[in-house]
Structures are given as structure tokens and as C-alpha cells.
CSV table of C-alpha atoms and ligand atoms in Angstrom, one decimal:
chain,number,residue,atom,x,y,z
A,1,MET,CA,-3.0,98.8,-10.6
A,2,ALA,CA,0.9,98.8,-10.6
A,3,ALA,CA,2.7,96.6,-8.2
A,4,GLN,CA,4.5,98.7,-5.7
A,5,THR,CA,7.6,96.7,-4.9
A,6,LEU,CA,9.9,94.3,-6.4
A,7,GLN,CA,9.2,90.7,-5.5
A,8,LEU,CA,11.4,89.0,-2.9
A,9,ARG,CA,12.1,85.3,-3.5
A,10,PRO,CA,13.6,82.8,-1.0
A,11,LEU,CA,17.2,81.5,-1.8
A,12,GLY,CA,17.2,77.7,-1.3
A,13,ASN,CA,17.7,76.9,2.4
A,14,THR,CA,19.6,80.0,3.3
A,15,GLY,CA,16.6,82.0,4.8
A,16,LEU,CA,17.7,84.9,2.6
A,17,ASN,CA,15.1,86.6,0.4
A,18,LEU,CA,16.5,88.1,-2.7
A,19,SER,CA,14.9,90.8,-4.8
A,20,SER,CA,13.8,89.1,-8.2
A,21,VAL,CA,16.1,91.6,-10.0
A,22,GLY,CA,19.6,91.6,-8.6
A,23,PHE,CA,22.2,94.2,-9.3
A,24,GLY,CA,25.1,92.8,-11.4
A,25,ALA,CA,28.1,95.0,-10.6
A,26,SER,CA,30.5,93.7,-13.3
A,27,PRO,CA,29.7,97.0,-15.4
A,28,LEU,CA,30.9,99.0,-12.4
A,29,GLY,CA,34.4,97.5,-13.3
A,30,LYS,CA,34.0,99.0,-16.7
A,31,VAL,CA,33.6,95.6,-18.3
A,32,PHE,CA,31.0,96.9,-20.6
A,33,GLY,CA,32.6,100.3,-21.3
A,34,ASP,CA,33.4,103.4,-19.3
A,35,VAL,CA,31.3,104.3,-16.3
A,36,SER,CA,31.9,107.3,-14.1
A,37,GLU,CA,31.9,106.8,-10.3
A,38,GLN,CA,29.1,109.3,-10.1
A,39,ASP,CA,26.9,107.3,-12.5
A,40,ALA,CA,27.8,104.0,-10.7
A,41,PHE,CA,26.9,105.5,-7.3
A,42,ALA,CA,23.6,106.9,-8.7
A,43,ALA,CA,22.7,103.5,-10.3
A,44,VAL,CA,23.3,101.6,-7.0
A,45,ARG,CA,21.4,104.2,-5.0
A,46,GLU,CA,18.4,104.1,-7.4
A,47,ALA,CA,18.4,100.3,-7.5
A,48,PHE,CA,18.2,100.2,-3.7
A,49,ARG,CA,15.6,102.8,-3.6
A,50,LEU,CA,13.4,100.8,-6.0
A,51,GLY,CA,13.7,97.6,-4.0
A,52,VAL,CA,16.8,95.8,-5.2
A,53,ASN,CA,18.5,94.2,-2.1
A,54,PHE,CA,21.0,91.9,-3.8
A,55,PHE,CA,24.3,93.1,-5.3
A,56,ASP,CA,26.9,90.8,-7.0
A,57,THR,CA,30.5,91.5,-7.6
A,58,SER,CA,33.9,89.8,-7.9
A,59,PRO,CA,37.6,90.7,-7.5
A,60,TYR,CA,37.9,89.8,-11.2
A,61,TYR,CA,35.6,92.5,-12.5
A,62,GLY,CA,37.7,95.4,-13.7
A,63,GLY,CA,40.7,93.9,-11.7
A,64,THR,CA,39.1,94.7,-8.3
A,65,LEU,CA,37.5,98.0,-9.5
A,66,SER,CA,34.0,96.7,-9.3
A,67,GLU,CA,34.4,95.7,-5.7
A,68,LYS,CA,35.8,99.0,-4.7
A,69,VAL,CA,33.1,101.1,-6.4
A,70,LEU,CA,30.3,98.9,-5.1
A,71,GLY,CA,31.7,99.1,-1.6
A,72,LYS,CA,31.8,102.9,-1.7
A,73,ALA,CA,28.3,103.1,-3.2
A,74,LEU,CA,26.8,100.8,-0.6
A,75,LYS,CA,28.5,102.7,2.2
A,76,ALA,CA,27.1,105.9,0.7
A,77,LEU,CA,23.6,104.5,1.0
A,78,GLY,CA,23.9,105.0,4.8
A,79,VAL,CA,21.5,102.2,5.7
A,80,PRO,CA,22.0,99.3,8.1
A,81,ARG,CA,24.1,96.5,6.8
A,82,ASP,CA,21.3,93.9,7.1
A,83,GLN,CA,19.2,95.7,4.5
A,84,TYR,CA,21.3,94.6,1.6
A,85,ILE,CA,22.8,91.3,0.5
A,86,VAL,CA,26.3,91.2,-1.0
A,87,SER,CA,27.9,88.4,-3.0
A,88,THR,CA,31.4,88.4,-4.1
A,89,LYS,CA,33.7,85.6,-5.5
A,90,CYS,CA,37.1,84.0,-5.1
A,91,GLY,CA,39.5,82.0,-7.3
A,92,ARG,CA,39.3,84.2,-10.4
A,93,TYR,CA,41.6,87.2,-10.7
A,94,LYS,CA,43.0,89.5,-13.3
A,95,GLU,CA,46.2,87.5,-12.9
A,96,GLY,CA,44.5,84.2,-13.5
A,97,PHE,CA,42.8,81.4,-11.5
A,98,ASP,CA,43.8,80.1,-8.1
A,99,PHE,CA,41.4,78.0,-6.1
A,100,SER,CA,43.9,77.0,-3.5
A,101,ALA,CA,42.8,77.1,0.2
A,102,GLU,CA,45.6,79.6,0.9
A,103,ARG,CA,44.5,82.0,-1.9
A,104,VAL,CA,40.8,82.0,-1.3
A,105,THR,CA,41.4,82.5,2.5
A,106,LYS,CA,43.5,85.5,1.7
A,107,SER,CA,41.1,86.7,-1.0
A,108,ILE,CA,38.1,87.2,1.3
A,109,ASP,CA,40.1,89.6,3.5
A,110,GLU,CA,41.1,91.6,0.4
A,111,SER,CA,37.5,91.6,-0.8
A,112,LEU,CA,36.1,92.7,2.6
A,113,GLU,CA,38.6,95.6,2.7
A,114,ARG,CA,37.7,96.8,-0.8
A,115,LEU,CA,34.0,96.4,-0.1
A,116,GLN,CA,34.4,98.1,3.3
A,117,LEU,CA,32.4,95.3,4.9
A,118,ASP,CA,32.9,93.0,7.9
A,119,TYR,CA,31.3,90.1,6.2
A,120,VAL,CA,29.7,89.1,2.8
A,121,ASP,CA,26.5,87.3,2.5
A,122,MET,CA,27.8,84.9,-0.1
A,123,LEU,CA,31.3,84.0,-1.3
A,124,GLN,CA,31.2,82.1,-4.5
A,125,CYS,CA,34.0,80.1,-6.2
A,126,HIS,CA,34.2,82.0,-9.5
A,127,ASP,CA,34.0,80.0,-12.8
A,128,ILE,CA,35.1,76.7,-11.4
A,129,GLU,CA,35.3,75.0,-14.8
A,130,PHE,CA,38.7,76.7,-15.1
A,131,GLY,CA,40.1,74.9,-12.1
A,132,SER,CA,40.1,71.3,-11.0
A,133,LEU,CA,36.7,70.4,-9.9
A,134,ASP,CA,38.2,67.9,-7.4
A,135,GLN,CA,40.2,70.7,-5.9
A,136,ILE,CA,37.0,72.7,-5.5
A,137,VAL,CA,35.4,69.7,-3.7
A,138,ASN,CA,38.4,68.6,-1.5
A,139,GLU,CA,40.2,71.9,-0.8
A,140,THR,CA,38.3,75.1,-1.8
A,141,LEU,CA,34.9,74.4,-0.3
A,142,PRO,CA,36.4,73.1,3.0
A,143,ALA,CA,38.4,76.4,3.2
A,144,LEU,CA,35.2,78.3,2.6
A,145,LEU,CA,33.4,76.4,5.4
A,146,LYS,CA,36.2,77.7,7.7
A,147,LEU,CA,35.5,81.2,6.6
A,148,LYS,CA,31.8,80.6,7.3
A,149,GLN,CA,32.7,79.5,10.9
A,150,ALA,CA,34.8,82.6,11.2
A,151,GLY,CA,31.8,84.7,10.4
A,152,LYS,CA,33.5,86.3,7.3
A,153,ILE,CA,30.9,84.9,4.9
A,154,ARG,CA,27.3,83.7,5.6
A,155,PHE,CA,26.8,81.4,2.6
A,156,ILE,CA,28.9,79.5,0.0
A,157,GLY,CA,28.3,79.3,-3.7
A,158,ILE,CA,29.8,78.1,-7.0
A,159,THR,CA,29.6,79.7,-10.4
A,160,GLY,CA,30.4,78.9,-14.0
A,161,LEU,CA,29.1,78.3,-17.5
A,162,PRO,CA,28.8,74.5,-18.2
A,163,LEU,CA,25.9,73.2,-16.2
A,164,GLY,CA,27.6,69.8,-15.6
A,165,ILE,CA,30.0,71.5,-13.1
A,166,PHE,CA,27.2,72.0,-10.7
A,167,THR,CA,26.1,68.4,-10.5
A,168,TYR,CA,29.7,67.2,-10.4
A,169,VAL,CA,30.4,69.2,-7.2
A,170,LEU,CA,27.0,68.8,-5.6
A,171,ASP,CA,27.1,65.1,-6.0
A,172,ARG,CA,30.4,65.0,-4.1
A,173,VAL,CA,30.0,67.3,-1.2
A,174,PRO,CA,28.0,66.8,2.1
A,175,PRO,CA,24.5,68.4,2.0
A,176,GLY,CA,24.6,72.0,3.2
A,177,THR,CA,28.2,72.6,1.9
A,178,VAL,CA,27.1,74.6,-1.1
A,179,ASP,CA,24.2,76.9,-0.4
A,180,VAL,CA,23.8,78.5,-3.8
A,181,ILE,CA,24.8,78.2,-7.5
A,182,LEU,CA,25.1,81.0,-9.9
A,183,SER,CA,24.6,80.1,-13.5
A,184,TYR,CA,24.8,82.6,-16.4
A,185,CYS,CA,23.7,82.8,-20.0
A,186,HIS,CA,21.6,79.7,-19.5
A,187,TYR,CA,18.2,81.2,-18.7
A,188,SER,CA,17.4,83.8,-21.4
A,189,VAL,CA,15.3,83.8,-24.5
A,190,ASN,CA,18.1,82.3,-26.7
A,191,ASP,CA,19.2,79.6,-24.1
A,192,SER,CA,17.1,78.1,-21.3
A,193,THR,CA,19.0,75.0,-20.6
A,194,LEU,CA,19.2,75.8,-16.8
A,195,GLU,CA,15.5,74.8,-16.7
A,196,ASP,CA,16.4,71.1,-16.8
A,197,LEU,CA,18.6,71.4,-13.7
A,198,LEU,CA,16.1,73.2,-11.5
A,199,PRO,CA,14.4,70.1,-10.0
A,200,TYR,CA,17.8,68.6,-9.1
A,201,LEU,CA,18.8,71.9,-7.4
A,202,LYS,CA,15.5,72.1,-5.6
A,203,SER,CA,15.9,68.5,-4.3
A,204,LYS,CA,19.3,69.4,-2.9
A,205,GLY,CA,17.9,72.7,-1.3
A,206,VAL,CA,20.4,74.7,-3.2
A,207,GLY,CA,19.5,78.3,-4.1
A,208,VAL,CA,19.5,79.4,-7.8
A,209,ILE,CA,20.8,82.7,-9.2
A,210,SER,CA,20.7,83.1,-12.9
A,211,ALA,CA,22.8,85.8,-14.4
A,212,SER,CA,23.0,87.6,-17.7
A,213,PRO,CA,19.3,87.7,-18.8
A,214,LEU,CA,20.5,89.9,-21.7
A,215,SER,CA,23.0,87.3,-22.7
A,216,MET,CA,25.9,89.6,-21.7
A,217,GLY,CA,24.5,92.4,-23.9
A,218,LEU,CA,23.5,90.4,-27.0
A,219,LEU,CA,19.8,91.0,-26.2
A,220,THR,CA,20.1,94.8,-26.2
A,221,GLU,CA,19.7,97.3,-28.9
A,222,ALA,CA,23.4,98.3,-28.6
A,223,GLY,CA,24.5,94.6,-28.9
A,224,GLY,CA,27.3,92.7,-27.0
A,225,PRO,CA,30.8,93.9,-26.2
A,226,GLU,CA,33.8,93.2,-28.3
A,227,TRP,CA,35.0,90.4,-26.1
A,228,HIS,CA,31.7,88.4,-26.3
A,229,PRO,CA,32.5,84.8,-26.8
A,230,ALA,CA,29.3,83.8,-28.8
A,231,SER,CA,29.6,82.6,-32.4
A,232,SER,CA,29.0,85.1,-35.1
A,233,GLU,CA,25.8,83.1,-36.0
A,234,LEU,CA,24.4,83.6,-32.5
A,235,LYS,CA,25.4,87.2,-32.4
A,236,ALA,CA,23.7,87.8,-35.8
A,237,ALA,CA,20.5,86.1,-34.7
A,238,CYS,CA,20.3,88.2,-31.5
A,239,ARG,CA,21.0,91.3,-33.6
A,240,ALA,CA,18.1,90.3,-35.9
A,241,ALA,CA,15.8,89.7,-32.9
A,242,ALA,CA,16.8,93.1,-31.5
A,243,ASP,CA,16.2,94.8,-34.8
A,244,HIS,CA,12.8,93.1,-35.1
A,245,CYS,CA,11.8,94.5,-31.7
A,246,LYS,CA,13.0,97.9,-32.5
A,247,GLY,CA,11.1,97.9,-35.8
A,248,LYS,CA,7.9,97.3,-33.8
A,249,GLY,CA,8.7,100.0,-31.3
A,250,LYS,CA,9.5,97.4,-28.6
A,251,ASN,CA,12.6,97.0,-26.5
A,252,ILE,CA,14.3,93.6,-26.6
A,253,SER,CA,16.0,94.1,-23.2
A,254,LYS,CA,12.6,94.5,-21.5
A,255,LEU,CA,11.2,91.4,-23.0
A,256,ALA,CA,14.4,89.4,-22.3
A,257,LEU,CA,14.5,90.4,-18.7
A,258,GLN,CA,10.8,89.6,-18.3
A,259,TYR,CA,11.3,86.2,-19.9
A,260,SER,CA,13.9,85.3,-17.3
A,261,LEU,CA,12.0,86.8,-14.4
A,262,ALA,CA,8.9,84.8,-15.2
A,263,ASN,CA,10.5,81.6,-13.8
A,264,THR,CA,9.9,81.9,-10.0
A,265,ASP,CA,12.0,78.8,-9.2
A,266,ILE,CA,15.0,81.2,-9.9
A,267,SER,CA,15.6,83.3,-6.8
A,268,SER,CA,17.2,86.3,-8.5
A,269,ILE,CA,18.0,87.4,-12.0
A,270,LEU,CA,21.2,89.2,-12.0
A,271,VAL,CA,21.4,91.9,-14.6
A,272,GLY,CA,24.4,94.1,-15.1
A,273,MET,CA,23.6,97.7,-14.8
A,274,LYS,CA,25.6,100.9,-15.0
A,275,SER,CA,23.2,103.8,-15.1
A,276,VAL,CA,20.0,105.1,-13.5
A,277,ARG,CA,18.3,104.7,-16.8
A,278,GLU,CA,19.0,101.0,-17.1
A,279,VAL,CA,18.0,100.5,-13.4
A,280,GLU,CA,14.8,102.3,-13.9
A,281,GLU,CA,13.9,100.4,-17.1
A,282,ASN,CA,14.7,97.1,-15.6
A,283,ILE,CA,12.7,97.6,-12.4
A,284,ALA,CA,9.8,98.9,-14.4
A,285,ALA,CA,10.0,95.8,-16.6
A,286,ALA,CA,9.8,93.6,-13.5
A,287,LEU,CA,6.9,95.5,-12.0
A,288,GLU,CA,5.0,95.5,-15.3
A,289,LEU,CA,5.5,91.8,-15.6
A,290,ALA,CA,3.8,91.3,-12.2
A,291,THR,CA,0.8,93.3,-13.3
A,292,ALA,CA,0.4,93.2,-17.0
A,293,GLY,CA,2.3,90.1,-18.0
A,294,MET,CA,4.6,89.8,-21.1
A,295,ASP,CA,4.1,90.8,-24.7
A,296,GLU,CA,3.6,87.3,-25.7
A,297,GLU,CA,3.2,88.0,-29.4
A,298,THR,CA,6.6,89.7,-29.7
A,299,LEU,CA,8.2,87.0,-27.5
A,300,SER,CA,6.9,84.4,-29.9
A,301,GLU,CA,8.3,86.3,-32.9
A,302,ILE,CA,11.7,86.6,-31.4
A,303,THR,CA,11.7,83.0,-30.2
A,304,ASP,CA,11.1,82.1,-33.9
A,305,ILE,CA,14.0,84.3,-35.0
A,306,LEU,CA,16.3,82.7,-32.4
A,307,LYS,CA,15.1,79.1,-33.1
A,308,PRO,CA,18.2,78.2,-35.3
A,309,VAL,CA,20.5,79.1,-32.5
A,310,LYS,CA,18.4,78.0,-29.5
A,311,ASN,CA,20.5,76.7,-26.6
A,312,GLN,CA,23.7,77.3,-28.6
A,313,THR,CA,26.6,78.1,-26.2
A,314,TRP,CA,30.4,78.4,-26.3
A,315,PRO,CA,33.2,76.4,-24.7
A,316,SER,CA,34.4,77.5,-21.3
A,317,GLY,CA,37.1,76.1,-19.0
A,318,ILE,CA,39.6,73.3,-19.1
A,319,GLN,CA,39.1,69.7,-20.0
A,320,GLN,CA,38.4,67.8,-16.7
A,321,SER,CA,40.1,64.4,-16.3
B,1,LIG,P1,23.7,91.0,-18.8
B,1,LIG,O1,23.0,90.0,-19.7
B,1,LIG,O2,23.0,91.4,-17.5
B,1,LIG,O3,24.0,92.3,-19.7
B,1,LIG,C1,24.6,93.4,-19.2
B,1,LIG,C2,24.7,94.4,-20.3
B,1,LIG,O4,23.4,94.9,-20.6
B,1,LIG,C3,25.5,95.7,-19.8
B,1,LIG,O5,26.2,96.2,-21.0
B,1,LIG,C4,24.4,96.6,-19.3
B,1,LIG,O6,24.9,97.9,-19.4
B,1,LIG,C5,23.3,96.3,-20.4
B,1,LIG,N1,22.0,96.6,-19.9
B,1,LIG,C6,21.4,96.4,-18.7
B,1,LIG,N2,20.1,96.8,-18.6
B,1,LIG,C7,19.9,97.3,-19.8
B,1,LIG,C8,18.7,97.9,-20.4
B,1,LIG,N3,17.6,98.1,-19.7
B,1,LIG,N4,18.8,98.3,-21.7
B,1,LIG,C9,19.9,98.2,-22.4
B,1,LIG,N5,21.0,97.6,-21.9
B,1,LIG,C10,21.0,97.2,-20.7
B,1,LIG,O7,25.1,90.4,-18.5
B,1,LIG,P2,26.1,90.5,-17.2
B,1,LIG,O8,26.3,91.9,-16.7
B,1,LIG,O9,27.3,89.7,-17.7
B,1,LIG,O10,25.4,89.6,-16.1
B,1,LIG,C11,24.8,90.2,-15.0
B,1,LIG,C12,25.7,90.0,-13.8
B,1,LIG,O11,25.7,88.7,-13.4
B,1,LIG,C13,27.1,90.5,-13.8
B,1,LIG,O12,27.2,91.9,-13.7
B,1,LIG,C14,27.8,89.7,-12.7
B,1,LIG,O13,27.4,90.3,-11.5
B,1,LIG,C15,27.0,88.4,-12.8
B,1,LIG,N6,27.6,87.3,-13.6
B,1,LIG,C16,28.4,86.3,-13.0
B,1,LIG,C17,29.0,85.4,-13.7
B,1,LIG,C18,29.8,84.4,-13.0
B,1,LIG,O14,29.9,84.4,-11.8
B,1,LIG,N7,30.6,83.5,-13.6
B,1,LIG,C19,29.0,85.4,-15.1
B,1,LIG,C20,28.2,86.3,-15.7
B,1,LIG,C21,27.5,87.3,-15.0
């Protein structure tokens, strides 16, 4: 019997329950190619209809376009505000990085206006490895706590690629300062290094969101975008894994998403979506995982193909002193 609804999972100590599949809205900023507003609206509507309650964006995606399109799409749903959870970010912009208290305090007002909302559920410092981590601890997070008190944001998060940034910050702030971390490209078939950090995050009561289960497009039949920072070796291995699946009549994206979803210590897997077709495929993959499990044979075959590049990543951010 097919599971009827997408699983909801608790997010750390926040009291929020996120859908296991979250809607990554960076594609709505045309980060992965052109998307019409009509297709974007339809994708958001279909995701919500199928049980997705969590939507993630940033002022950086498409130079504010993603926030604007997501805001309009959510408004068009015409449902009460407490039925969906919105995360946006601060500190990273088309113009560059600025994690100063002044900039992030102004940033939330700009985001709320673009999103047409009175508050966001999460405001996350975006890609903190590009700023001074000590500034994040001493200036940015205290500024975000004030925004929390002002009711503009409900919870505070930090995001980025190198996993060491999370422990650096969490070891230096009072408990309850950071409610959630968003990691990306570290819990997918080719790189599962986030797993080692999960017990630490759990001990701190910090919620975990893992983004980019398709390794920002590498684990799709179409492959990654031009700007993808992976090495040519990693790209080639993912291409070989995708071709192997295709040759067997299987879809690598489905298997990759299911692999990430299978770890229930992660509250939500954020996948970037830009069409009704992708939404329907991804939700179907999640529901099928809950009822029929994964295609373990093909998973083991692509794990073998990806073995030479397992856990290979790329540099991100500035050298911290
Ligand atoms: P992803 O791994 O989710 O891949 C997205 C790509 O896969 C897009 O091109 C999308 O159109 C395509 N896709 C989705 N479903 C598909 C399907 N069923 N078949 C074929 N192709 C499919 O990468 P992502 O979008 O970078 O990550 C997801 C979201 O997580 C982002 O949109 C963003 O919201 C968030 N994110 C945040 C950070 C950060 O805060 N630093 C970093 C990365 C991602």
C-alpha cells in the first residue's frame, strides 16, 4: 500500500516539523537555467499540495529573484501563513559578502518585503566560511537574536560547505543561539561526511537540514551546471554513475534522493526544483522509499562507480586565522 503523505520530521529543539523533502528555491532564481514564472508557481503549488511544507531561499539566488518568485508563489497558494515554513538567508548577496550587524538587520526587512511576509521561520547566515567566523559569533548572531526578539524571524541558522565551520561556531555561542545548521553536498551518494557530525549536532539540540542530494545536479541525467565547482574527475564519475543507471532503465536522481532521505536524523533534504515534473518525481521517490525501500542493487553498483571519488569535495571560503 502506498504511503499517503510525506513524512514530517522534528527540527532540533525548534518545535517545527519539516517535510522530509524540502523545496530548494535556488532554481527559481534561474541558477540552474531559465524557468518561467508560470512553471515556478506551478512547481511550488504542486509541492505544497503533495505535502512539502518547507521552502528555502536566499537574497543571493538569482540576485533576489528567487525570493521574489517564491514570495508570489506562496501568496498565490492562499493558505494560512502557519501552514508553510520559510527559510531565507543573510550575509551573501550578488554584490558580495557582508555579515555586519548593520547589513543583516537591513537585509531581513528587504527579504520580508520581497517574500511578502511579516516574518520568516528561519534566517540563516549564508556560507559563513566566506566571512570571519569570529564576526559571525560576536556580531552577526547577536544581531539575529535581536531580530528574533523583534518577531521578524523565529529561528536562527548557519550554512556553508566546510563542516568545521559548524563546530567552530557552535562551540563558541551560548546554547540555543543557533537553532539549525544547513549543510550542502555532504550527504549524498558521493559524499556522506555530514554523518560524522550528526551525533555532535544532536547533543547540542541543533536541527539539521541537508541540501543538494543531487550534488547540485551532478547526480541527474542532465548533469551539473556550467559553474559547478567539482573537479573534472568527480564530474566524470557522477556522469558514469548516471549513465550506468540510465543503461539499466533507472533514474539516478531518484536513487540519490532516496539515499539522502533514508537518514532520519536529518530533518529535511532540500532539493532544488523548478518544474511540476521534478516535484512529482521527487515526492514519488520519497513515498516509494517509505513503502518499498530502495533499489539496493543499483545503489551498490553506483557506490562502486563513485568509490574513487568518495567524499571528494572542493575548496570553499577564505582561510580563517
Ligand atoms: P540539488 O542537488 O538539489 O540539485 C538541483 C538540480 O537538480 C536542479 O538543476 C534541479 O532542477 C535538478 N533536479 C531536481 N529534481 C530532479 C529530478 N527529479 N530529476 C532531474 N533533475 C532534478 O542542488 P541545489 O538546488 O543546489 O540544492 C537544493 C537547495 O538547497 C537549493 O535550492 C537551496 O535552497 C539549498 N542550498 C543551500 C545552500 C547554502 O545555504 N549554502 C547551498 C546549496 C543548496
